Amino acid sequence: MFDLTNDERKVILFLAFVFLLGLGVNFSSKRFMPKKTPASFNENLGRVNLNTAEQKLLMSIPGIGEKLSQRIIDLRESIGGFGNVEEIKKIKGVTEAKFDKIKDYLFAQ
Amino acid sequence: MKNILGYLAVCFCLGIIYVYLFKIVFWPCYILGVVVITACVLLINKELGFDILLLVLFFILGALNLKNSYTTPNSDISRYVYCKNSTSLTVKGFVNSRPVIKNGRVSFVFRTEELQFKKNNYKTRGNILVNTKNEKNLSYGEELILFGNLYRPYRLSNRGVPVAMRIKNNSALVRLHKNKGRLIKRLAFYLKDNAESVFMQHLSPLAASINNAMILGEKKHIPAVVYDYMIKSGTVHIMVVSGFHTGVIVFISGIFLKILRIPRKVRYFGIMFCLILYCLITGASTPVVRATVMGIFLVTGYFFQRDPDIKNSLSLAVFFILIINPKDFFSVSFQLSFVSVAAIAYVYPCLRSFFKTEKIKMKFLRVLFEGCLVSLAAWVGTAGFIAYYFQIFSPVTLLANMFILPLSSLIILSGLSMVIVSIILPSLSGSFVAFNEVSVFILLKLNSLLIKLPYAYHYF
């Protein structure tokens, strides 16, 4: 009917076999994969990066207003970026109590 | 028998239709597939037996392919959407599309990789559609952490993503300042942005919107009236990037590479690269993927110095698209795109021999008449589908295509040339701009005139 040569038949069968195998593997991986595979999530999730955040983003953190956000940016520019969050304690107005309040929202990278 | 691939593609599609209409269980069907493939190996030297089994095998492969696509992975993000309660989640991933800004809101497709749910972290996969008001300067590939509510949109968006996320506030979007996008896709979006800005800078808003649709596949700025006129005259297909555009790209890139004196065989690779790039620029919709696959196979044919065959290229394009996503078979764009090309491939030769076009002595008249027959073949192929999906029957299409197709080809050529020239020699772009504006004006005038003809179109 199709007048295929023996080599052509072999090629078509090989491709069909690979596709069939692929379908089986794909279906099994979807079906039998555990629903919840633990992942190494970023521990800074949901926090604001002190080294890249704009003023508006810093101001979205409870406890940081316009003045403090501006001071953070000024210090960042003067020291060329924060090495760790503790460094914001140098800023005027960041008391120990204030730092405890805002530290969970911040990270430096 | 020629065009074996065509028969195999038809059987593959029949398998897809079978699963769409009837319920099957994957594993028994899979075992049947293994049995049939084994029988094929055993009967490899038998003529008829092998051929029939091969057709059955492709039917089963089509059926299994659709069944497999219906199954979502256990780790898919959509499994975390619950019917009653909107779920608050934190997800990590990257922007997987070009962000679209509309009415002060930014929306983009986000490829998820990890999620945090009830203080536990899990690996996940799948896309979500994200809407936010705050960040407007996002780009493709940017890695983000988002916090928001997952929900299923009431109406499926045109991006075909079944899950969406509403971002709560400014601090719910954290930019990780890493780009995870593919280089070729980034290049495609960069070129698209540049081409769009060239159109916006040089052309009037109407001409820019028409050029954006015809060349870049962005139809959102076309006025509704213009679109309506095109539907009535049956020429709306020129607004969809398709095989014609691919042909223009092959032509332009071929000439450009020839001017640079690049060797013939290397030039073919250059053309293929340009085709893939253009496919990505226009958003890789079904008609353009179909046309790109066909174009690549035709160019490959030239590379190996084999006679290119449109029917085999079309069948390969069917396989290529349906293997990746078998659900595309039920989309209107897939059906119209393939039916029109299939009609040109199968009906046009019959019409040509029926009207005996080779007897027309004048070359110009013969080419014109053959062009009309191509248009007639495409119209015959698509008329039924258009009547079914859009409830419109427009006999004026035949006449309209004769004038509008050459005009649209001029618009595409001048538009593309304008983009290239304005980057290389901006001072020369003026003449292309004027030509493009005039062509768009004539196109719109002609279209509005044609639909005013008696019995031009009929709504059911």
Coordinates of C-alpha atoms in Angstrom, one line a residue:
Chain A
M1 CA 0.0 0.0 0.0
F2 CA 2.7 2.5 1.0
D3 CA 5.6 1.0 -0.9
L4 CA 8.0 1.7 2.0
T5 CA 11.5 0.3 1.8
N6 CA 12.8 -1.9 4.7
D7 CA 15.0 0.9 6.0
E8 CA 12.1 3.4 5.9
R9 CA 10.0 1.0 7.9
K10 CA 12.7 0.5 10.5
V11 CA 13.1 4.3 10.9
I12 CA 9.4 4.8 11.3
L13 CA 9.1 2.0 13.8
F14 CA 12.1 3.3 15.8
L15 CA 10.6 6.8 16.0
A16 CA 7.2 5.3 17.0
F17 CA 8.9 3.2 19.6
V18 CA 10.8 6.1 21.1
F19 CA 7.6 8.2 21.2
L20 CA 5.6 5.3 22.8
L21 CA 8.3 4.9 25.4
G22 CA 8.5 8.6 26.1
L23 CA 4.7 8.7 26.6
G24 CA 4.9 5.9 29.1
V25 CA 7.7 7.5 31.1
N26 CA 6.0 10.9 31.0
F27 CA 2.7 9.5 32.2
S28 CA 4.3 7.5 35.0
S29 CA 6.3 10.5 36.2
K30 CA 3.1 12.5 36.3
R31 CA 1.1 9.8 38.0
F32 CA 3.5 8.3 40.4
M33 CA 5.5 11.3 41.4
P34 CA 5.0 12.1 45.1
K35 CA 2.7 15.1 45.4
K36 CA 4.9 17.0 47.8
T37 CA 8.6 16.9 47.1
P38 CA 10.6 19.0 49.6
A39 CA 12.5 21.8 48.1
S40 CA 15.3 24.0 49.2
F41 CA 13.4 27.2 49.4
N42 CA 15.1 30.6 49.6
E43 CA 15.3 31.5 53.3
N44 CA 15.0 35.2 52.4
L45 CA 11.5 34.5 51.1
G46 CA 9.2 37.5 51.3
R47 CA 12.0 39.7 52.7
V48 CA 13.3 42.9 51.2
N49 CA 16.9 43.1 50.0
L50 CA 18.5 46.1 51.6
N51 CA 21.0 46.4 48.8
T52 CA 18.6 46.6 45.9
A53 CA 15.3 47.9 47.4
E54 CA 13.9 51.2 46.3
Q55 CA 12.6 53.7 48.8
K56 CA 9.0 52.8 48.1
L57 CA 9.7 49.1 48.8
L58 CA 11.5 49.9 52.0
M59 CA 8.6 52.1 53.1
S60 CA 6.2 49.2 52.7
I61 CA 7.8 47.5 55.7
P62 CA 6.0 48.3 59.0
G63 CA 8.2 50.6 61.1
I64 CA 10.1 52.2 58.2
G65 CA 8.9 55.6 57.1
E66 CA 10.1 58.1 54.5
K67 CA 13.0 59.5 56.6
L68 CA 14.4 56.2 57.7
S69 CA 14.1 54.7 54.2
Q70 CA 16.1 57.7 52.9
R71 CA 18.7 57.2 55.5
I72 CA 19.1 53.5 54.7
I73 CA 19.6 54.4 51.0
D74 CA 22.1 57.1 51.9
L75 CA 24.1 54.8 54.0
R76 CA 23.9 52.1 51.4
E77 CA 25.3 54.4 48.8
S78 CA 28.1 55.7 51.1
I79 CA 29.4 52.3 52.2
G80 CA 28.7 50.6 48.8
G81 CA 26.2 48.1 50.0
F82 CA 25.4 46.3 53.3
G83 CA 27.3 43.2 54.3
N84 CA 24.6 42.1 56.7
V85 CA 21.3 43.5 58.2
E86 CA 23.0 44.4 61.5
E87 CA 24.8 47.3 59.8
I88 CA 21.6 49.4 59.7
K89 CA 22.0 49.8 63.5
K90 CA 24.5 52.5 62.6
I91 CA 21.7 54.6 61.2
K92 CA 20.2 57.3 63.4
G93 CA 16.8 56.3 64.7
V94 CA 17.4 52.5 64.5
T95 CA 17.3 51.6 68.2
E96 CA 17.6 48.0 69.4
A97 CA 13.8 47.8 69.8
K98 CA 13.3 49.2 66.3
F99 CA 15.8 46.8 64.9
D100 CA 14.1 43.8 66.5
K101 CA 10.9 45.0 64.9
I102 CA 12.1 45.3 61.4
K103 CA 14.9 42.8 61.1
D104 CA 12.6 39.9 60.0
Y105 CA 11.6 41.8 57.0
L106 CA 15.1 42.5 55.7
F107 CA 18.1 40.7 54.3
A108 CA 21.3 41.9 52.6
Q109 CA 22.6 40.1 49.5
Chain B
M1 CA 1.7 5.7 -2.8
K2 CA 3.1 9.2 -2.0
N3 CA 2.6 11.3 1.1
I4 CA 2.6 8.4 3.6
L5 CA 3.1 10.9 6.3
G6 CA -0.3 12.4 5.4
Y7 CA -2.0 9.1 6.1
L8 CA -0.1 8.6 9.3
A9 CA -1.0 12.2 10.4
V10 CA -4.7 11.5 9.7
C11 CA -4.7 8.3 11.8
F12 CA -2.9 10.2 14.6
C13 CA -5.6 12.9 14.5
L14 CA -8.4 10.2 14.5
G15 CA -6.8 8.8 17.7
I16 CA -7.0 12.2 19.3
I17 CA -10.6 12.6 18.2
Y18 CA -11.5 9.2 19.6
V19 CA -10.1 10.1 23.1
Y20 CA -11.9 13.4 22.9
L21 CA -15.2 11.6 22.3
F22 CA -14.8 8.4 24.3
K23 CA -13.2 7.6 27.6
I24 CA -10.1 5.3 27.6
V25 CA -7.8 4.0 30.3
F26 CA -4.1 4.8 29.7
W27 CA -2.3 1.6 30.6
P28 CA -4.5 -1.0 28.7
C29 CA -4.2 1.3 25.6
Y30 CA -0.5 1.5 26.2
I31 CA -0.1 -2.3 26.3
L32 CA -2.1 -2.5 23.1
G33 CA 0.3 0.0 21.5
V34 CA 3.3 -2.2 22.6
V35 CA 1.5 -5.3 21.1
V36 CA 0.9 -3.5 17.8
I37 CA 4.5 -2.3 17.6
T38 CA 5.8 -5.8 18.3
A39 CA 3.5 -7.1 15.6
C40 CA 4.8 -4.5 13.2
V41 CA 8.4 -5.7 13.9
L42 CA 7.4 -9.3 13.3
L43 CA 5.5 -8.4 10.1
I44 CA 8.2 -6.0 8.8
N45 CA 8.5 -7.9 5.5
K46 CA 4.8 -8.3 4.8
E47 CA 3.4 -5.5 2.6
L48 CA -0.3 -5.0 3.5
G49 CA -0.2 -6.4 7.0
F50 CA 2.6 -4.0 8.1
D51 CA 0.9 -1.0 6.5
I52 CA -2.4 -1.6 8.2
L53 CA -0.7 -2.2 11.6
L54 CA 1.3 1.0 11.1
L55 CA -1.9 3.0 10.7
V56 CA -3.4 1.3 13.8
L57 CA -0.2 2.1 15.7
F58 CA -0.4 5.8 14.8
F59 CA -4.1 5.9 15.9
I60 CA -3.1 4.5 19.3
L61 CA -0.2 7.0 19.6
G62 CA -2.6 9.9 18.9
A63 CA -5.0 8.5 21.5
L64 CA -2.3 8.0 24.1
N65 CA -0.9 11.5 23.5
L66 CA -4.1 13.3 24.2
K67 CA -4.8 11.1 27.2
N68 CA -1.3 11.9 28.6
S69 CA -1.9 15.6 28.1
Y70 CA -5.1 15.4 30.1
T71 CA -3.1 14.2 33.1
T72 CA -1.6 16.9 35.3
P73 CA 1.5 16.1 37.4
N74 CA 1.0 15.6 41.1
S75 CA 3.3 18.5 41.8
D76 CA 1.5 20.9 39.4
I77 CA 0.7 24.3 40.9
S78 CA -3.0 23.9 39.9
R79 CA -3.3 21.1 42.6
Y80 CA -3.0 23.8 45.3
V81 CA -6.1 25.7 44.2
Y82 CA -9.1 24.9 46.2
C83 CA -12.7 25.5 45.2
K84 CA -14.0 27.2 48.3
N85 CA -11.1 29.0 49.9
S86 CA -8.7 31.2 48.0
T87 CA -5.3 29.9 49.0
S88 CA -2.4 32.2 50.2
L89 CA 0.9 30.9 48.9
T90 CA 4.5 32.0 48.4
V91 CA 5.9 30.8 45.1
K92 CA 9.3 31.1 43.5
G93 CA 10.0 31.0 39.8
F94 CA 10.6 33.3 36.9
V95 CA 8.6 35.5 34.4
N96 CA 7.9 33.3 31.5
S97 CA 6.4 35.8 29.1
R98 CA 6.7 39.4 28.0
P99 CA 4.9 41.5 30.7
V100 CA 1.8 43.3 29.4
I101 CA 0.8 46.7 30.8
K102 CA -2.9 47.5 30.4
N103 CA -5.0 50.0 32.4
G104 CA -2.2 50.5 34.9
R105 CA -1.9 46.8 35.7
V106 CA 0.9 44.4 34.7
S107 CA 0.2 40.9 33.8
F108 CA 2.6 38.1 32.9
V109 CA 2.9 34.3 32.8
F110 CA 5.0 33.0 35.8
R111 CA 6.8 29.7 35.6
T112 CA 6.7 28.2 39.2
E113 CA 9.5 26.2 40.6
E114 CA 9.1 26.1 44.3
L115 CA 6.3 27.0 46.7
Q116 CA 5.8 27.5 50.4
F117 CA 2.5 26.1 51.7
K118 CA 1.6 25.9 55.4
K119 CA 5.3 26.7 56.4
N120 CA 6.6 23.8 54.3
N121 CA 8.5 24.1 51.0
Y122 CA 7.8 22.0 48.0
K123 CA 9.0 21.6 44.4
T124 CA 6.3 22.5 41.9
R125 CA 5.8 23.1 38.2
G126 CA 3.3 24.7 35.9
N127 CA 2.5 28.3 34.9
I128 CA 0.3 30.8 36.6
L129 CA -1.0 34.2 35.3
V130 CA 0.0 37.0 37.6
N131 CA -1.6 40.4 37.9
T132 CA -0.1 43.2 39.8
K133 CA -0.3 47.0 40.1
N134 CA 3.0 47.7 41.6
E135 CA 6.0 46.5 39.5
K136 CA 6.0 47.8 36.0
N137 CA 9.5 47.4 34.9
L138 CA 9.7 43.6 35.0
S139 CA 11.2 41.7 32.1
Y140 CA 11.1 38.2 30.7
G141 CA 13.2 35.6 32.6
E142 CA 13.4 37.7 35.9
E143 CA 13.4 35.5 38.9
L144 CA 10.9 36.5 41.5
I145 CA 9.3 35.4 44.8
L146 CA 5.6 36.1 45.0
F147 CA 3.1 36.1 47.8
G148 CA -0.6 36.0 47.0
N149 CA -3.8 34.2 46.4
L150 CA -4.2 31.5 43.8
Y151 CA -7.5 31.2 42.0
R152 CA -9.0 29.8 38.8
P153 CA -10.2 32.7 36.6
Y154 CA -13.8 32.7 35.7
R155 CA -12.9 33.0 32.0
L156 CA -9.8 31.4 30.7
S157 CA -7.4 34.1 29.6
N158 CA -6.1 34.2 26.0
R159 CA -2.8 33.0 27.3
G160 CA -4.4 29.7 28.1
V161 CA -3.1 29.6 31.7
P162 CA -5.8 28.0 33.9
V163 CA -4.5 29.3 37.3
A164 CA -4.0 32.9 38.2
M165 CA -2.4 34.7 41.2
R166 CA -3.5 38.0 42.8
I167 CA -0.5 39.8 44.3
K168 CA -1.5 41.5 47.6
N169 CA 0.8 44.5 48.0
N170 CA 4.2 45.9 47.2
S171 CA 6.2 43.8 49.5
A172 CA 4.5 40.6 48.2
L173 CA 6.8 40.7 45.1
V174 CA 10.5 40.2 45.8
R175 CA 12.9 40.6 42.9
L176 CA 15.9 38.3 43.1
H177 CA 17.8 40.1 40.4
K178 CA 18.7 37.0 38.4
N179 CA 17.6 36.2 34.9
K180 CA 16.6 32.6 34.2
G181 CA 15.1 33.2 30.7
R182 CA 16.4 31.6 27.5
L183 CA 18.8 33.7 25.5
I184 CA 17.0 33.3 22.2
K185 CA 13.7 34.2 23.7
R186 CA 15.2 37.3 25.4
L187 CA 16.7 38.3 22.0
A188 CA 13.2 37.8 20.4
F189 CA 11.5 40.0 22.9
Y190 CA 14.2 42.7 22.6
L191 CA 13.7 42.8 18.8
K192 CA 10.0 42.9 19.2
D193 CA 10.2 45.8 21.6
N194 CA 12.4 47.7 19.1
A195 CA 10.2 46.9 16.1
E196 CA 7.1 48.1 18.1
S197 CA 8.8 51.4 19.1
V198 CA 9.8 51.9 15.4
F199 CA 6.2 51.6 14.3
M200 CA 5.0 53.9 17.1
Q201 CA 7.6 56.5 16.4
H202 CA 7.2 56.7 12.6
L203 CA 3.6 55.7 11.7
S204 CA 0.2 57.1 12.6
P205 CA -1.6 55.2 15.4
L206 CA -3.9 53.4 12.9
A207 CA -1.1 52.3 10.6
A208 CA 1.1 51.4 13.6
S209 CA -1.7 49.1 15.0
I210 CA -2.1 47.4 11.5
N211 CA 1.6 46.9 11.2
N212 CA 1.9 45.6 14.7
A213 CA -0.8 43.0 14.0
M214 CA 0.4 42.0 10.5
I215 CA 4.1 41.8 11.3
L216 CA 4.4 41.2 15.0
G217 CA 1.1 39.4 15.8
E218 CA 0.0 42.0 18.3
K219 CA -3.7 42.6 17.6
K220 CA -4.7 44.4 20.8
H221 CA -4.5 47.9 19.4
I222 CA -6.5 47.4 16.2
P223 CA -9.8 49.4 16.3
A224 CA -12.8 47.2 16.5
V225 CA -14.4 48.7 13.4
V226 CA -11.4 47.8 11.2
Y227 CA -11.4 44.2 12.6
D228 CA -15.1 43.9 11.9
Y229 CA -14.7 45.0 8.3
M230 CA -12.0 42.4 7.8
I231 CA -14.2 39.7 9.3
K232 CA -17.0 40.6 6.9
S233 CA -14.7 40.7 3.9
G234 CA -13.1 37.4 5.0
T235 CA -9.6 38.9 4.9
V236 CA -9.0 38.9 8.7
H237 CA -6.4 36.1 8.1
I238 CA -4.0 38.8 6.9
M239 CA -4.0 40.1 10.6
V240 CA -2.6 36.7 11.7
V241 CA 1.0 35.9 11.2
S242 CA 1.1 32.9 9.0
G243 CA 2.9 31.1 6.1
F244 CA 2.9 34.1 4.0
H245 CA 5.0 36.1 6.5
T246 CA 7.3 33.1 6.9
G247 CA 7.8 33.2 3.1
V248 CA 8.7 37.0 3.3
I249 CA 11.2 36.3 6.1
V250 CA 12.8 33.5 4.1
F251 CA 13.0 35.9 1.1
I252 CA 14.4 38.9 3.0
S253 CA 16.9 36.9 5.1
G254 CA 18.0 34.9 2.1
I255 CA 18.7 38.1 0.1
F256 CA 20.4 39.7 3.1
L257 CA 22.7 36.7 3.7
K258 CA 23.4 36.5 -0.1
I259 CA 24.5 40.2 -0.1
L260 CA 26.9 39.3 2.7
R261 CA 28.4 36.6 0.4
I262 CA 27.8 33.8 2.9
P263 CA 28.2 30.3 1.4
R264 CA 25.0 28.7 0.2
K265 CA 24.8 25.9 2.8
V266 CA 25.6 28.2 5.8
R267 CA 23.0 30.6 4.4
Y268 CA 20.3 27.9 4.9
F269 CA 21.2 27.7 8.6
G270 CA 20.9 31.5 8.8
I271 CA 17.5 31.4 7.2
M272 CA 16.4 28.7 9.7
F273 CA 17.7 30.8 12.6
C274 CA 15.7 33.9 11.3
L275 CA 12.6 31.7 11.0
I276 CA 12.8 30.5 14.6
L277 CA 13.6 34.0 15.8
Y278 CA 10.5 35.4 14.0
C279 CA 8.4 32.6 15.3
L280 CA 9.4 33.5 18.9
I281 CA 8.9 37.3 18.2
T282 CA 5.3 36.7 17.1
G283 CA 4.5 34.7 20.2
A284 CA 4.7 31.2 18.6
S285 CA 1.0 30.9 17.8
T286 CA -0.2 27.8 16.0
P287 CA -0.3 29.2 12.4
V288 CA 3.2 30.6 12.7
V289 CA 4.6 27.5 14.3
R290 CA 3.0 25.5 11.5
A291 CA 4.5 27.8 8.9
T292 CA 7.9 27.8 10.6
V293 CA 8.0 24.0 10.7
M294 CA 7.0 23.8 7.1
G295 CA 9.5 26.5 6.2
I296 CA 12.3 24.7 8.0
F297 CA 11.6 21.4 6.4
L298 CA 11.4 23.0 2.9
V299 CA 14.8 24.8 3.5
T300 CA 16.2 21.5 4.8
G301 CA 15.0 19.9 1.6
Y302 CA 17.0 22.5 -0.4
F303 CA 20.0 21.9 1.9
F304 CA 20.1 18.2 1.1
Q305 CA 19.2 19.0 -2.5
R306 CA 15.9 17.0 -2.3
D307 CA 12.7 18.1 -4.0
P308 CA 10.6 19.9 -1.3
D309 CA 7.1 18.4 -1.0
I310 CA 4.4 20.7 0.6
K311 CA 2.2 17.7 1.6
N312 CA 5.0 16.0 3.6
S313 CA 6.0 19.3 5.2
L314 CA 2.4 19.9 6.2
S315 CA 2.1 16.4 7.7
L316 CA 5.4 16.9 9.6
A317 CA 4.1 20.2 10.9
V318 CA 0.9 18.4 12.1
F319 CA 3.0 15.9 14.0
F320 CA 5.3 18.6 15.4
I321 CA 2.4 20.7 16.9
L322 CA 0.2 17.8 18.1
I323 CA 3.0 15.9 19.7
I324 CA 3.9 19.0 21.8
N325 CA 0.2 19.8 22.6
P326 CA -2.5 17.5 21.2
K327 CA -5.2 19.9 22.6
D328 CA -4.3 22.3 19.8
F329 CA -6.2 20.0 17.4
F330 CA -9.4 21.5 18.8
S331 CA -8.4 25.2 18.5
V332 CA -9.9 27.2 15.7
S333 CA -6.6 28.7 14.6
F334 CA -5.1 25.2 14.2
Q335 CA -8.0 23.9 12.1
L336 CA -8.2 27.0 9.9
S337 CA -4.5 27.1 9.4
F338 CA -4.1 23.5 8.4
V339 CA -7.3 23.2 6.4
S340 CA -6.4 26.2 4.3
V341 CA -2.9 24.9 3.5
A342 CA -4.2 21.4 3.0
A343 CA -6.8 22.8 0.5
I344 CA -4.1 24.6 -1.4
A345 CA -2.0 21.4 -1.4
Y346 CA -4.7 19.0 -2.5
V347 CA -7.6 21.1 -4.1
Y348 CA -5.5 23.6 -6.0
P349 CA -3.7 21.0 -8.3
C350 CA -7.2 19.6 -9.2
L351 CA -8.5 23.1 -10.0
R352 CA -5.4 23.8 -12.1
S353 CA -5.8 20.7 -14.2
F354 CA -9.6 21.3 -14.5
F355 CA -9.2 24.8 -15.8
K356 CA -6.1 23.8 -17.8
T357 CA -4.2 26.9 -16.8
E358 CA -1.1 25.9 -18.8
K359 CA -3.1 26.7 -22.0
I360 CA -3.1 30.4 -21.1
K361 CA -0.3 31.9 -23.2
M362 CA 0.3 35.2 -21.5
K363 CA 2.4 34.6 -18.4
F364 CA 1.0 37.6 -16.5
L365 CA -2.6 36.4 -17.0
R366 CA -1.7 32.8 -16.1
V367 CA 0.0 33.9 -12.9
L368 CA -3.0 36.0 -12.0
F369 CA -5.5 33.2 -12.8
E370 CA -3.5 30.7 -10.8
G371 CA -3.4 33.2 -7.9
C372 CA -7.2 33.3 -8.0
L373 CA -7.3 29.5 -8.0
V374 CA -5.1 29.4 -4.9
S375 CA -7.5 31.8 -3.2
L376 CA -10.5 29.7 -4.4
A377 CA -8.9 26.5 -3.0
A378 CA -8.2 28.1 0.4
W379 CA -11.8 29.6 0.5
V380 CA -13.4 26.2 -0.4
G381 CA -11.3 24.6 2.4
T382 CA -12.1 27.1 5.1
A383 CA -15.7 28.3 4.2
G384 CA -17.4 25.5 6.2
F385 CA -15.2 26.1 9.3
I386 CA -15.7 29.8 9.1
A387 CA -19.5 29.4 8.7
Y388 CA -19.5 27.0 11.7
Y389 CA -17.4 29.0 14.1
F390 CA -18.2 32.6 13.1
Q391 CA -21.7 32.2 11.6
I392 CA -20.7 34.2 8.5
F393 CA -20.6 33.3 4.9
S394 CA -18.8 35.9 2.7
P395 CA -18.6 35.3 -1.1
V396 CA -16.8 38.6 -1.4
T397 CA -13.7 36.9 0.1
L398 CA -12.7 35.6 -3.3
L399 CA -12.7 39.1 -4.8
A400 CA -11.2 40.7 -1.7
N401 CA -8.3 38.3 -1.6
M402 CA -7.3 39.2 -5.1
F403 CA -6.7 42.8 -4.1
I404 CA -6.0 42.6 -0.4
L405 CA -3.4 39.9 -0.5
P406 CA -1.0 41.8 -2.8
L407 CA -1.6 44.9 -0.8
S408 CA -0.9 43.2 2.5
S409 CA 2.3 41.7 1.1
L410 CA 3.4 45.3 0.3
I411 CA 2.6 46.4 3.8
I412 CA 4.6 43.5 5.3
L413 CA 7.5 44.1 3.0
S414 CA 7.6 47.9 3.6
G415 CA 7.0 47.5 7.3
L416 CA 9.8 45.0 7.8
S417 CA 12.1 47.0 5.6
M418 CA 11.3 50.1 7.6
V419 CA 12.3 48.4 10.8
I420 CA 15.6 47.2 9.3
V421 CA 16.4 50.5 7.6
S422 CA 15.5 52.7 10.7
I423 CA 18.1 50.7 12.7
I424 CA 20.8 50.8 10.0
L425 CA 20.1 54.0 8.1
P426 CA 17.4 56.0 9.9
S427 CA 17.5 58.9 7.3
L428 CA 16.2 56.5 4.6
S429 CA 13.2 55.3 6.5
G430 CA 11.0 58.2 5.4
S431 CA 10.2 56.8 2.0
F432 CA 9.2 53.4 3.5
V433 CA 7.0 55.2 6.1
A434 CA 5.1 57.1 3.4
F435 CA 4.7 54.0 1.2
N436 CA 3.4 52.0 4.2
E437 CA 0.9 54.7 5.2
V438 CA -0.5 54.8 1.7
S439 CA -0.7 51.0 1.5
V440 CA -2.6 50.9 4.8
F441 CA -5.0 53.6 3.7
I442 CA -5.8 51.9 0.4
L443 CA -6.2 48.6 2.2
L444 CA -8.8 50.0 4.6
K445 CA -10.6 52.0 1.9
L446 CA -10.8 48.9 -0.4
N447 CA -12.0 46.8 2.4
S448 CA -14.8 49.1 3.3
L449 CA -15.8 49.4 -0.4
L450 CA -15.9 45.7 -0.9
I451 CA -18.2 44.9 2.0
K452 CA -20.7 47.4 0.6
L453 CA -21.2 45.3 -2.5
P454 CA -24.5 43.5 -2.7
Y455 CA -24.5 40.0 -1.2
A456 CA -20.9 40.6 0.0
Y457 CA -21.5 38.7 3.2
H458 CA -24.3 37.0 5.1
Y459 CA -24.6 36.3 8.8
F460 CA -26.5 33.2 9.9

